[in-house]
Every structure is written in structure tokens, then in C-alpha cells.
Amino acid sequence: MDKITDDSKISKISSKGQVVIPATIRKALQINSGDKLSITVSPDNEIILKKQPSELDWHNLVKDIPTEIVDVDKNGNYDPNKSPDFHDWMVNG
């Protein structure tokens, strides 16, 4: 991610209510066409834009999380040898 050296830019609102985020800021924050941004108004009437995670961001976040089937009996017991990842999570958090 590039560093933003000048954090203040001027942008106009179009007749359709659209605002252009300057290319230097889009590049530095890795904001691309189609990305979603949340818009919040602070108590001081400042507009805050935050980039929302994409489907790919979520995929990359969870892709290495191990999955396994855990058989739990009616008493809540399971076999740690059959579900080692689950057991590790239960014991170590």
C-alpha cells in the first residue's frame, strides 16, 4: 500500500450526487471500481468513508481455517482423536 503524502484533496459533487475519490487516494488505499464503501456522518458532520471487505477478502480470511466433522454424543462428549482441530480449539481456545 502506498503512503499518502498529502492527506487533503478537493473533489466536486456531480449533478448526479457522485463524488470522485482522487486517484492517488484510491491507489494508496487499494480502492477499485466496484468496491463497496460505507458512509457515516460523525457527530461533527464529517463524512467518513470506509472500504468494506470484498468477497475475495472474506474468502482469503477464512480459507485456511480448518474444518472437520465432530461427532458429539447425547452427553456432549466427542473423540479428541477423531476431531483433533476441534479438540485443540476446545482446550486452547
mmCIF file of C-alpha atoms in Angstrom:
data_model
loop_
_atom_site.group_PDB
_atom_site.id
_atom_site.type_symbol
_atom_site.label_atom_id
_atom_site.label_comp_id
_atom_site.label_asym_id
_atom_site.label_seq_id
_atom_site.Cartn_x
_atom_site.Cartn_y
_atom_site.Cartn_z
ATOM 1 C CA MET A 1 0.000 0.000 0.000
ATOM 2 C CA ASP A 2 1.374 3.383 -0.997
ATOM 3 C CA LYS A 3 1.748 6.110 1.595
ATOM 4 C CA ILE A 4 -0.443 9.168 1.194
ATOM 5 C CA THR A 5 1.811 12.207 1.403
ATOM 6 C CA ASP A 6 -0.882 14.874 1.068
ATOM 7 C CA ASP A 7 -3.993 13.924 3.026
ATOM 8 C CA SER A 8 -6.174 16.796 1.796
ATOM 9 C CA LYS A 9 -7.762 16.825 -1.662
ATOM 10 C CA ILE A 10 -10.681 18.756 -3.148
ATOM 11 C CA SER A 11 -13.446 16.954 -5.011
ATOM 12 C CA LYS A 12 -16.692 18.233 -6.554
ATOM 13 C CA ILE A 13 -20.110 16.650 -6.310
ATOM 14 C CA SER A 14 -21.594 15.957 -9.739
ATOM 15 C CA SER A 15 -25.167 16.768 -10.775
ATOM 16 C CA LYS A 16 -25.944 13.093 -10.030
ATOM 17 C CA GLY A 17 -24.603 13.393 -6.472
ATOM 18 C CA GLN A 18 -21.418 11.462 -7.263
ATOM 19 C CA VAL A 19 -18.070 12.249 -5.659
ATOM 20 C CA VAL A 20 -14.751 11.335 -7.261
ATOM 21 C CA ILE A 21 -12.107 9.974 -4.904
ATOM 22 C CA PRO A 22 -8.764 11.198 -6.290
ATOM 23 C CA ALA A 23 -6.648 8.537 -7.995
ATOM 24 C CA THR A 24 -3.742 8.969 -5.577
ATOM 25 C CA ILE A 25 -6.017 8.157 -2.641
ATOM 26 C CA ARG A 26 -7.738 5.259 -4.459
ATOM 27 C CA LYS A 27 -4.351 3.772 -5.307
ATOM 28 C CA ALA A 28 -2.923 4.232 -1.807
ATOM 29 C CA LEU A 29 -5.989 2.628 -0.191
ATOM 30 C CA GLN A 30 -6.383 -0.020 -2.915
ATOM 31 C CA ILE A 31 -9.921 1.102 -3.734
ATOM 32 C CA ASN A 32 -11.043 -0.226 -7.110
ATOM 33 C CA SER A 33 -14.081 0.069 -9.346
ATOM 34 C CA GLY A 34 -16.916 -1.959 -7.840
ATOM 35 C CA ASP A 35 -15.564 -1.864 -4.275
ATOM 36 C CA LYS A 36 -18.134 -1.024 -1.618
ATOM 37 C CA LEU A 37 -17.683 1.838 0.836
ATOM 38 C CA SER A 38 -19.695 2.513 3.967
ATOM 39 C CA ILE A 39 -20.652 6.132 4.535
ATOM 40 C CA THR A 40 -21.073 7.522 8.040
ATOM 41 C CA VAL A 41 -21.692 11.043 9.272
ATOM 42 C CA SER A 42 -19.878 11.842 12.524
ATOM 43 C CA PRO A 43 -21.403 13.971 15.303
ATOM 44 C CA ASP A 44 -19.246 16.819 13.930
ATOM 45 C CA ASN A 45 -20.876 16.450 10.478
ATOM 46 C CA GLU A 46 -17.752 14.882 8.977
ATOM 47 C CA ILE A 47 -18.304 12.305 6.252
ATOM 48 C CA ILE A 48 -16.403 9.086 6.916
ATOM 49 C CA LEU A 49 -15.849 6.578 4.098
ATOM 50 C CA LYS A 50 -14.627 3.060 4.919
ATOM 51 C CA LYS A 51 -13.780 0.367 2.402
ATOM 52 C CA GLN A 52 -15.817 -2.762 3.040
ATOM 53 C CA PRO A 53 -14.287 -6.233 2.686
ATOM 54 C CA SER A 54 -14.941 -7.868 -0.675
ATOM 55 C CA GLU A 55 -15.967 -11.494 -1.193
ATOM 56 C CA LEU A 56 -12.321 -12.228 -2.016
ATOM 57 C CA ASP A 57 -11.190 -10.555 1.226
ATOM 58 C CA TRP A 58 -13.579 -12.779 3.211
ATOM 59 C CA HIS A 59 -12.506 -15.853 1.239
ATOM 60 C CA ASN A 60 -8.834 -15.157 1.977
ATOM 61 C CA LEU A 61 -9.641 -14.573 5.636
ATOM 62 C CA VAL A 62 -11.328 -17.947 6.164
ATOM 63 C CA LYS A 63 -9.621 -20.160 3.566
ATOM 64 C CA ASP A 64 -7.044 -21.585 5.980
ATOM 65 C CA ILE A 65 -9.435 -22.227 8.851
ATOM 66 C CA PRO A 66 -9.515 -25.992 9.321
ATOM 67 C CA THR A 67 -12.855 -27.744 9.072
ATOM 68 C CA GLU A 68 -13.744 -31.194 10.317
ATOM 69 C CA ILE A 69 -16.804 -33.183 11.255
ATOM 70 C CA VAL A 70 -17.260 -33.538 15.008
ATOM 71 C CA ASP A 71 -19.474 -36.312 16.335
ATOM 72 C CA VAL A 72 -20.932 -35.307 19.691
ATOM 73 C CA ASP A 73 -22.950 -37.857 21.667
ATOM 74 C CA LYS A 74 -26.096 -37.083 23.663
ATOM 75 C CA ASN A 75 -23.952 -36.333 26.742
ATOM 76 C CA GLY A 76 -21.856 -33.752 24.869
ATOM 77 C CA ASN A 77 -18.776 -35.972 24.565
ATOM 78 C CA TYR A 78 -16.580 -36.275 21.472
ATOM 79 C CA ASP A 79 -13.474 -38.276 20.499
ATOM 80 C CA PRO A 80 -10.414 -35.956 20.500
ATOM 81 C CA ASN A 81 -8.560 -38.393 18.209
ATOM 82 C CA LYS A 82 -11.252 -38.135 15.527
ATOM 83 C CA SER A 83 -11.513 -34.338 15.811
ATOM 84 C CA PRO A 84 -8.037 -33.041 16.743
ATOM 85 C CA ASP A 85 -8.577 -29.466 15.490
ATOM 86 C CA PHE A 86 -11.849 -29.160 17.393
ATOM 87 C CA HIS A 87 -10.206 -30.614 20.497
ATOM 88 C CA ASP A 88 -7.309 -28.148 20.241
ATOM 89 C CA TRP A 89 -9.807 -25.292 19.905
ATOM 90 C CA MET A 90 -11.802 -26.546 22.918
ATOM 91 C CA VAL A 91 -8.674 -26.905 25.069
ATOM 92 C CA ASN A 92 -6.595 -23.916 23.922
ATOM 93 C CA GLY A 93 -9.203 -21.546 22.548
#
